[in-house]
Short mmCIF file of C-alpha atoms and ligand atoms in Angstrom, two decimals:
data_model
loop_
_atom_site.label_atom_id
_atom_site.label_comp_id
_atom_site.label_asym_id
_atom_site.label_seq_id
_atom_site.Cartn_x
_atom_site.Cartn_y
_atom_site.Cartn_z
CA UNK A 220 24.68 237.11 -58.47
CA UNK A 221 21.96 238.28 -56.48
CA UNK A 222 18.58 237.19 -57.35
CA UNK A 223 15.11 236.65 -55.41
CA UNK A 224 14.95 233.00 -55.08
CA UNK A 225 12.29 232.78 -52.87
CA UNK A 226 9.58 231.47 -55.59
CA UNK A 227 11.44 228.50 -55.59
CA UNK A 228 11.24 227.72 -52.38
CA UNK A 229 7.38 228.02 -52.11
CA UNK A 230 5.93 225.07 -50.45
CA UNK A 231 2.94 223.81 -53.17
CA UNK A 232 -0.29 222.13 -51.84
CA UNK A 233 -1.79 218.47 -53.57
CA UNK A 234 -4.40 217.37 -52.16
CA UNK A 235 -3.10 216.02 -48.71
CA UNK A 236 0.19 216.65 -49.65
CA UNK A 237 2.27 219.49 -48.93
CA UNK A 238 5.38 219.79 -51.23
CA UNK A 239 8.35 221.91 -49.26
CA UNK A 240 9.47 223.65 -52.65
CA UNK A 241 9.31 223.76 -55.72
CA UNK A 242 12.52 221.42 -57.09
CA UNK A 243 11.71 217.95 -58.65
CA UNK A 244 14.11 215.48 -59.10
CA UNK A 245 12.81 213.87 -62.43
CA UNK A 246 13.46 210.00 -62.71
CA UNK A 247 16.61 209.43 -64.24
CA UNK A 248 17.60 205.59 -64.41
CA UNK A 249 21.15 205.15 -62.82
CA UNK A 250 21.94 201.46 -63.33
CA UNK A 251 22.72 201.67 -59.54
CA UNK A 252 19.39 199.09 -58.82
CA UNK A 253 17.06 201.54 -56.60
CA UNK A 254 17.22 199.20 -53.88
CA UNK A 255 21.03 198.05 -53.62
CA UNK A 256 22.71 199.97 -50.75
CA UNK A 257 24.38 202.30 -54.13
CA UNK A 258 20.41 202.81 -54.74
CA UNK A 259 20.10 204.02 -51.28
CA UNK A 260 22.56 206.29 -51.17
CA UNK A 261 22.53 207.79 -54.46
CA UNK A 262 18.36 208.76 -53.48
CA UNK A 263 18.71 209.77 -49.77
CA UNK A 264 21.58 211.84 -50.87
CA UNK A 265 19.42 213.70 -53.36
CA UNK A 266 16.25 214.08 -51.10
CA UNK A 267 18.77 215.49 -48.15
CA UNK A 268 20.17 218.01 -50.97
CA UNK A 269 16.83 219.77 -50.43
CA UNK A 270 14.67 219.18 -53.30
CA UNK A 271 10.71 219.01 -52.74
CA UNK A 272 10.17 215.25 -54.51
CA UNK A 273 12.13 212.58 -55.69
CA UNK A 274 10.67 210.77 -58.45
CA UNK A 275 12.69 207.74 -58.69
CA UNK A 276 13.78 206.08 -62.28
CA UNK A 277 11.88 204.44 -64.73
CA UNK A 278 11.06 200.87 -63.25
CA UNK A 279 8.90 198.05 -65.36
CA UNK A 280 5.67 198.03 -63.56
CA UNK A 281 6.28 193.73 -63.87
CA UNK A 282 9.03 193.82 -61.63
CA UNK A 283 6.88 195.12 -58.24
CA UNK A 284 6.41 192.21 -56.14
CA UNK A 285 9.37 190.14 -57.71
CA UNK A 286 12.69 191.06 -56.55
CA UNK A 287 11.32 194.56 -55.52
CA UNK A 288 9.78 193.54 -52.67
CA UNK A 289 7.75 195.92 -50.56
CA UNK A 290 9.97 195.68 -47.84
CA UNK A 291 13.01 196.60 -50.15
CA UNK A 292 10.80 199.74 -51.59
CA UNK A 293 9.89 201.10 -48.12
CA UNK A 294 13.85 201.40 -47.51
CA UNK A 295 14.05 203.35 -50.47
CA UNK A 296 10.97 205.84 -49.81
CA UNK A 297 12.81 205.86 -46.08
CA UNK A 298 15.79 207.17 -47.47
CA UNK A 299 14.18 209.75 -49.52
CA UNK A 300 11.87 210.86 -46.75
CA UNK A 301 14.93 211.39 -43.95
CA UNK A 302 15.93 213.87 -47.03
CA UNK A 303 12.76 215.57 -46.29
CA UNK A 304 11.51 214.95 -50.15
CA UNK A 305 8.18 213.38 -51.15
CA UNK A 306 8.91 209.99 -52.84
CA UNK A 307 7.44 208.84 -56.03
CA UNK A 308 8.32 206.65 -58.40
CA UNK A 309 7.95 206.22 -62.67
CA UNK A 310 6.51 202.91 -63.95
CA UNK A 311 7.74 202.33 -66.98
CA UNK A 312 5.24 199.91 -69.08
CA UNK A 313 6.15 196.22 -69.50
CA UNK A 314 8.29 194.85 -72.12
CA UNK A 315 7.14 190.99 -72.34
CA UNK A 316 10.72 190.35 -73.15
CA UNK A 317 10.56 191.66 -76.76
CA UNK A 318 10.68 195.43 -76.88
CA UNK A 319 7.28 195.78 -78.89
CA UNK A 320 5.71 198.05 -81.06
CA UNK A 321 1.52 198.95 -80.01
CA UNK A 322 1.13 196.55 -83.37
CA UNK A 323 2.99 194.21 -81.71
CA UNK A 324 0.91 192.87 -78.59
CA UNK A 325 -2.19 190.95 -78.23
CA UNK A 326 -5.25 192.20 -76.45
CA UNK A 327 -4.02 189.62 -73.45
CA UNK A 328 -1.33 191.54 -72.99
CA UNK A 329 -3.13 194.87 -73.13
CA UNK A 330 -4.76 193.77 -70.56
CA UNK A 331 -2.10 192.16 -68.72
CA UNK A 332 -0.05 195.43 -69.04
CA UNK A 333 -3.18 197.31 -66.83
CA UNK A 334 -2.98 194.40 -64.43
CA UNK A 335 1.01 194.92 -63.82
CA UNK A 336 0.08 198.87 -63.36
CA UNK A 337 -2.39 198.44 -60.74
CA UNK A 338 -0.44 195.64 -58.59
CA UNK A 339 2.89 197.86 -59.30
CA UNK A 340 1.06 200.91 -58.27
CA UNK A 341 -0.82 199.26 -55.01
CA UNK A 342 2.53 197.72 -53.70
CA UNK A 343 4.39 201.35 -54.13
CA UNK A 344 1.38 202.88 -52.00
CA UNK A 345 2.23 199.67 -49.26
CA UNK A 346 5.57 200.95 -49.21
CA UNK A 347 5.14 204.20 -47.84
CA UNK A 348 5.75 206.49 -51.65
CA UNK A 349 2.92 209.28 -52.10
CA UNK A 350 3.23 208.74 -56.15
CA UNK A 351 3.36 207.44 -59.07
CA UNK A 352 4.27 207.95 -62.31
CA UNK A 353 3.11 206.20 -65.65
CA UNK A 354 6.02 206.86 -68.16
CA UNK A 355 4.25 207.98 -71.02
CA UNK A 356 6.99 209.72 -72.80
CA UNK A 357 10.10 210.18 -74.75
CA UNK A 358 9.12 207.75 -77.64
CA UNK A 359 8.56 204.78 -75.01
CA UNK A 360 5.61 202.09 -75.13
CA UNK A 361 3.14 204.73 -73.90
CA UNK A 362 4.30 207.28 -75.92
CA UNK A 363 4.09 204.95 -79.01
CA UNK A 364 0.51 204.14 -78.48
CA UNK A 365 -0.40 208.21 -78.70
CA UNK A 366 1.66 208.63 -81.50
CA UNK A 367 0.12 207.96 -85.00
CA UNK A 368 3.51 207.30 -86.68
CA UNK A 369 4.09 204.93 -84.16
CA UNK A 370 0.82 203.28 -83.43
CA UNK A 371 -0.32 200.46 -86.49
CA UNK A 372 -3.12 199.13 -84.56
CA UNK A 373 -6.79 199.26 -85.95
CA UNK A 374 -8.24 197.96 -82.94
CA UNK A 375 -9.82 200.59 -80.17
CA UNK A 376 -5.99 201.16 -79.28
CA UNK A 377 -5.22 202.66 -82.45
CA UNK A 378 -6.45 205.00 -84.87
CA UNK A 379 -8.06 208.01 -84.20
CA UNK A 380 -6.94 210.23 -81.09
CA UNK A 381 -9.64 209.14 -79.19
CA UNK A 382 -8.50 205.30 -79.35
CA UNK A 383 -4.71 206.24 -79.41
CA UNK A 384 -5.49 208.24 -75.92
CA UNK A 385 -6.94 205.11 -74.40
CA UNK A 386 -3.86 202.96 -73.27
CA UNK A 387 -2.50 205.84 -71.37
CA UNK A 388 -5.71 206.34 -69.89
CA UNK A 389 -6.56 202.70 -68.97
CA UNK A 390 -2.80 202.07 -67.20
CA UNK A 391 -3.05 205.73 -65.66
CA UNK A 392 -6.98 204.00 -64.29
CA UNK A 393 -5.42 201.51 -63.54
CA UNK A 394 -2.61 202.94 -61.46
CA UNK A 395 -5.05 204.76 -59.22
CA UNK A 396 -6.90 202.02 -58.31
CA UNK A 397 -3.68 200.19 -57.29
CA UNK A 398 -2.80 203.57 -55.57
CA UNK A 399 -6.35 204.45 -53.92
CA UNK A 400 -7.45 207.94 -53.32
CA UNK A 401 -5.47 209.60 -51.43
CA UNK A 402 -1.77 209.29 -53.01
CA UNK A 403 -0.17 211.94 -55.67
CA UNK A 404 -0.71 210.32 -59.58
CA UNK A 405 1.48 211.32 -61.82
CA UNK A 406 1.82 211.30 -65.47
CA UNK A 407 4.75 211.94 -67.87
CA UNK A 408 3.95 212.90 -71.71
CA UNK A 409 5.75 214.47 -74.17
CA UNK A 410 3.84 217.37 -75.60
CA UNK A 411 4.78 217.69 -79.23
CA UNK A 412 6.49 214.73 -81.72
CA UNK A 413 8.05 216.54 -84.74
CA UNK A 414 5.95 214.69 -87.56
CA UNK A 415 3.40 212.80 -85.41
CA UNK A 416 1.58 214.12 -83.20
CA UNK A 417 0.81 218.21 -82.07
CA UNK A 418 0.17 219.91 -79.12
CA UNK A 419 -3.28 220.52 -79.70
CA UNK A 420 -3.86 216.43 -79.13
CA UNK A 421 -1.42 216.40 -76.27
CA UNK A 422 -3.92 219.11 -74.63
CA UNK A 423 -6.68 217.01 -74.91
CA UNK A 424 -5.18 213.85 -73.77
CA UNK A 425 -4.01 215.83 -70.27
CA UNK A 426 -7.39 217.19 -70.01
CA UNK A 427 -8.30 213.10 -69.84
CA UNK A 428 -5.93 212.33 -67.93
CA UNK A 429 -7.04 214.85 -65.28
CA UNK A 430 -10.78 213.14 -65.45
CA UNK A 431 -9.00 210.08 -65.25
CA UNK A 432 -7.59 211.37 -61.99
CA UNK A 433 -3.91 212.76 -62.75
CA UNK A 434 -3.23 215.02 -59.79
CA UNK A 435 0.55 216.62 -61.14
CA UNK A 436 1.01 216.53 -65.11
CA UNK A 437 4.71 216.07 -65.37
CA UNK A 438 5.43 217.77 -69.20
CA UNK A 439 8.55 216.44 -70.52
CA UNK A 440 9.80 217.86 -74.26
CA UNK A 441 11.48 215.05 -76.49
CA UNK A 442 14.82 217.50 -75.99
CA UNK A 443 15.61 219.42 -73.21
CA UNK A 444 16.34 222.92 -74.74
CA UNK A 445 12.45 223.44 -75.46
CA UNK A 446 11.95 223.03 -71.66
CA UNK A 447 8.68 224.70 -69.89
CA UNK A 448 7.45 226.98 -72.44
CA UNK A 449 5.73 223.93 -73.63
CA UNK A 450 4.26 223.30 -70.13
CA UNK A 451 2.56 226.12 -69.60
CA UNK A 452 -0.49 225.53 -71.82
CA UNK A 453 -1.01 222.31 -69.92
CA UNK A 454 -1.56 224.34 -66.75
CA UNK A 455 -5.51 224.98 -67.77
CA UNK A 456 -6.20 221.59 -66.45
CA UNK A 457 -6.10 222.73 -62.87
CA UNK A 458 -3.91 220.64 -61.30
CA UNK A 459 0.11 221.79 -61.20
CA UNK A 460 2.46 220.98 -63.86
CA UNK A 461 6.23 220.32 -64.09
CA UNK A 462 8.21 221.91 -66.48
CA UNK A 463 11.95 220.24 -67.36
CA UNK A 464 14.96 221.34 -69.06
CA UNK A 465 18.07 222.78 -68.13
CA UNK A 466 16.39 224.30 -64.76
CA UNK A 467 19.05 223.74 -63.37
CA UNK A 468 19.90 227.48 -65.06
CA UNK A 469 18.38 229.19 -61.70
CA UNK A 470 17.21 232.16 -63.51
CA UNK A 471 15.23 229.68 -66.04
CA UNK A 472 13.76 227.98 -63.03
CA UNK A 473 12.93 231.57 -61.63
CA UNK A 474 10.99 232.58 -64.79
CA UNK A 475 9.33 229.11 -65.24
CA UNK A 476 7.88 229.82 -62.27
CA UNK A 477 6.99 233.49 -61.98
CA UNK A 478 6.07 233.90 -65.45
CA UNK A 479 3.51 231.20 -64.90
CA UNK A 480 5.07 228.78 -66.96
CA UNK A 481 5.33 225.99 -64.63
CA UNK A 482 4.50 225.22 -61.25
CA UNK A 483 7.44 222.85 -60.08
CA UNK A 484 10.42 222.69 -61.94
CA UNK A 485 12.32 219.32 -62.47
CA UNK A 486 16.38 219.67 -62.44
CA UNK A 487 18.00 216.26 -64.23
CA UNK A 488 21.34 216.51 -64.82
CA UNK A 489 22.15 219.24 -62.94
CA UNK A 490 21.28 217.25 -59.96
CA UNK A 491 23.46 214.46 -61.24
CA UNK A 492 26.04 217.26 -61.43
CA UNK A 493 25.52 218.23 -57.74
CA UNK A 494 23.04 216.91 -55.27
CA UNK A 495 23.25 219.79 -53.51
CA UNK A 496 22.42 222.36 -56.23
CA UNK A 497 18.84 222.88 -54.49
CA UNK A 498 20.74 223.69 -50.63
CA UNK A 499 23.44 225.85 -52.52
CA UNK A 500 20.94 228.17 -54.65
CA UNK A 501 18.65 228.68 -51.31
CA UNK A 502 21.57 229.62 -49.69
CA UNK A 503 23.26 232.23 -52.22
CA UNK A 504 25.94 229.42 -52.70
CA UNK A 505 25.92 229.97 -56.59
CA UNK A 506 29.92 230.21 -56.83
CA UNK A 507 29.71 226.62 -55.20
CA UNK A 508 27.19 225.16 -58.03
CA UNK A 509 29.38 221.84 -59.55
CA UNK A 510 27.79 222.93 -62.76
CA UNK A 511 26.53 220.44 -65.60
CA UNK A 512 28.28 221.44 -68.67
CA UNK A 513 25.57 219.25 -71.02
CA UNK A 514 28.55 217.27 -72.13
CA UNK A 515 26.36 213.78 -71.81
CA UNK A 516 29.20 211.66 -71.32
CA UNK A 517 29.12 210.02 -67.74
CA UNK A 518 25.27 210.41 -67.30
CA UNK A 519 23.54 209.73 -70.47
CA UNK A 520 26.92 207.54 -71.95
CA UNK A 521 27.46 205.33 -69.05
CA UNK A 522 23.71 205.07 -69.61
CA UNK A 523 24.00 203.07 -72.35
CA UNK A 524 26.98 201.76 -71.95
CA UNK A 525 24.69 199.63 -69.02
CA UNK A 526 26.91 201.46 -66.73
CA UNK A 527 26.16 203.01 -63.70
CA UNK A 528 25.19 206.72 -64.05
CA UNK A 529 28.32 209.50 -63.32
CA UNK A 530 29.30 213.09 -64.17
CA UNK A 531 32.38 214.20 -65.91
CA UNK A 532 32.41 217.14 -63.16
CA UNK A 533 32.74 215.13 -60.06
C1 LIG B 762 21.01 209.53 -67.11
C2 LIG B 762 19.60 209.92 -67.39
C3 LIG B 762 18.56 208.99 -67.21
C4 LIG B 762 17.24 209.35 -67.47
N1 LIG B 762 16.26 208.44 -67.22
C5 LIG B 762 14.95 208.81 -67.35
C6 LIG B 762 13.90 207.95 -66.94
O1 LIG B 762 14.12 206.87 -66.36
N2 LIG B 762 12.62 208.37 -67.17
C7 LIG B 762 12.34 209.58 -67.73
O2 LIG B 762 11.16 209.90 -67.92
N3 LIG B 762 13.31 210.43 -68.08
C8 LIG B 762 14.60 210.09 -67.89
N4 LIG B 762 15.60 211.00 -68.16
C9 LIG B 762 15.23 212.37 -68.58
C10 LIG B 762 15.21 213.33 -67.36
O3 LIG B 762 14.18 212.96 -66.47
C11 LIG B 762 15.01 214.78 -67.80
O4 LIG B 762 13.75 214.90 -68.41
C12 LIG B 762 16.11 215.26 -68.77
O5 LIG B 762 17.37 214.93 -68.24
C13 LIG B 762 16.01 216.76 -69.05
O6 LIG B 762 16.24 217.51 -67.88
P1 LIG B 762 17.67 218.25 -67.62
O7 LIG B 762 17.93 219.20 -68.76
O8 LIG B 762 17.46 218.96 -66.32
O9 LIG B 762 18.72 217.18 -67.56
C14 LIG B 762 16.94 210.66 -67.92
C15 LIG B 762 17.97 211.58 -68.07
C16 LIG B 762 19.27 211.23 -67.81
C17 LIG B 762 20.36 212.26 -67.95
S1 LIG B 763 28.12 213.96 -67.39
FE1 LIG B 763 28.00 215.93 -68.46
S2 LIG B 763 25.82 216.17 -69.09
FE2 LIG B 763 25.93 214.47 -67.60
S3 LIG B 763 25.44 215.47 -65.65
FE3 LIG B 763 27.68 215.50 -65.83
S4 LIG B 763 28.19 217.44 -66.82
FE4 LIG B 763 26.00 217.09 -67.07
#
């Protein structure tokens, strides 16, 4: 195969940040624990396979400041920076031991849920990561609050798109004060929900979510075979956007990016597949590619089998 791959290894400019390419690692929870020496290992060995930023798995935003201690996190960002990646990190919202609907909590915990966000977001930035990331997608919490079908409230949380916008937008406030200026905020969302909601209100949400001071929009289908055409009309907003699904396709990633589709591109289980997929396609290597074969087994099964993460192909 021989194939221009030089647009994805464009360094990209955020504010004071200077991304070396254009390869995200999207979170992907491993059931490793991101700070156990398996943590370590499994994130520095990513970073060092030469992608641009790391954004580590889906962590509760309650847990910051118990057993992940700031100390523990700046290990982790550590690892990923020897790698040479930029470090973030999602925040998944808080589950008040219950797994609730929107309906489900009380304005205390609304609040309390903002609270955990900004503390969560403020010890990440004492750790040494440049981002966050609110998980606002894939049918979670966050995602439930947008989503009409999902969202019962008739309180300002619920209703119209206006009051169904505002819990993302109060815990993605809320993150960047935690944060402060200078550091990269992120925010995941998932731009269409067969039956719910349309894209139309997902585009209006990210152009909030820019005001509210979102500096990447990180646009993440509810499948991955839609992937970044549904990005692109997110890029309007001005600030760069992530597209996701099966990327790990190099001449998918190519397009995504010089079609104007996307401006990074976020490889998930072809990086579980083979850390060094970003190293191999810079250098030609694409023989050498330990290819994901979307079988789901050892990645997305061990998932939820509370097992840690694996690929059949290893
Ligand atoms: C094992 C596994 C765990 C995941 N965990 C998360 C997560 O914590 N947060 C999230 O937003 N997406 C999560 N995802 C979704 C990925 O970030 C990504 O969007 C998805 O895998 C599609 O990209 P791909 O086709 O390159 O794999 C996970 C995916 C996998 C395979
Ligand atoms: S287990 Fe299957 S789907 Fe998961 S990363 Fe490996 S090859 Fe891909």
């Amino acid at each position: 195969m021989s194939v221009d791959v030089t647009p994805l290894f464009k360094p990209l400019q955020v504010k004071g940040y200077t991304i070396p390419n254009r390869m995200v690692m999207p979170p992907m929870a491993t059931n490793r624990g991101i700070v156990s020496d398996a943590g370590l290992g499994w994130y520095g060995e990513h970073a060092a396979g030469g992608v641009g930023m790391v954004i580590v798995e889906a962590v509760a935003a309650d847990r910051f400041g118990k057993e992940l201690t700031v100390e523990g996190l700046a290990a982790l960002v550590k690892a990923i920076h020897r790698g040479g990646a930029l470090a973030a990190i999602q925040l998944f919202p808080v589950m008040f031991g219950r797994n609730p609907k929107p309906g489900d909590l009380e304005p205390v915990e609304i609040h309390e849920m903002t609270r955990h966000y900004e503390a969560a977001a403020r010890i990440c930035a004492e750790a040494g990561f440049d981002g966050v990331e609110p998980h606002g997608a894939h049918g979670f919490l966050l995602n439930q609050f947008f989503s009409p079908t999902d969202n019962a409230r008739r309180d300002k949380f619920g209703g119209e798109l206006e009051n169904r916008m505002r819990m993302g937008l109060e815990v993605t406030s809320a993150a960047r004060r935690g944060l402060g200026d200078d550091r990269l905020l992120l925010y995941r969302h998932t731009p269409v929900q067969e039956g719910s909601y349309g894209l139309d209100d997902s585009l209006g949400f990210a152009a909030r979510l820019v005001q509210e001071g979102v500096d990447v929009l990180d646009i993440s289908p509810a499948s991955a075979e839609a992937a970044a055409d549904l990005a692109e009309p997110f890029r309007r907003f001005g600030v760069p956007v992530i597209g996701v699904g099966l990327m790990d396709e190099v001449e998918r990633a190519l397009a995504a990016l010089t079609l104007g589709r996307a401006d990074l591109i976020a490889v998930g289980r072809g990086l579980i597949a083979d850390p060094l997929w970003p190293q191999k396609v810079r250098e030609g290597r694409f023989d050498e590619i330990v290819n994901c074969i979307r079988c789901d087994e050892k990645c997305y099964g061990n998932l939820s089998k509370g097992i840690a993460i694996e690929c059949t192909q290893w």
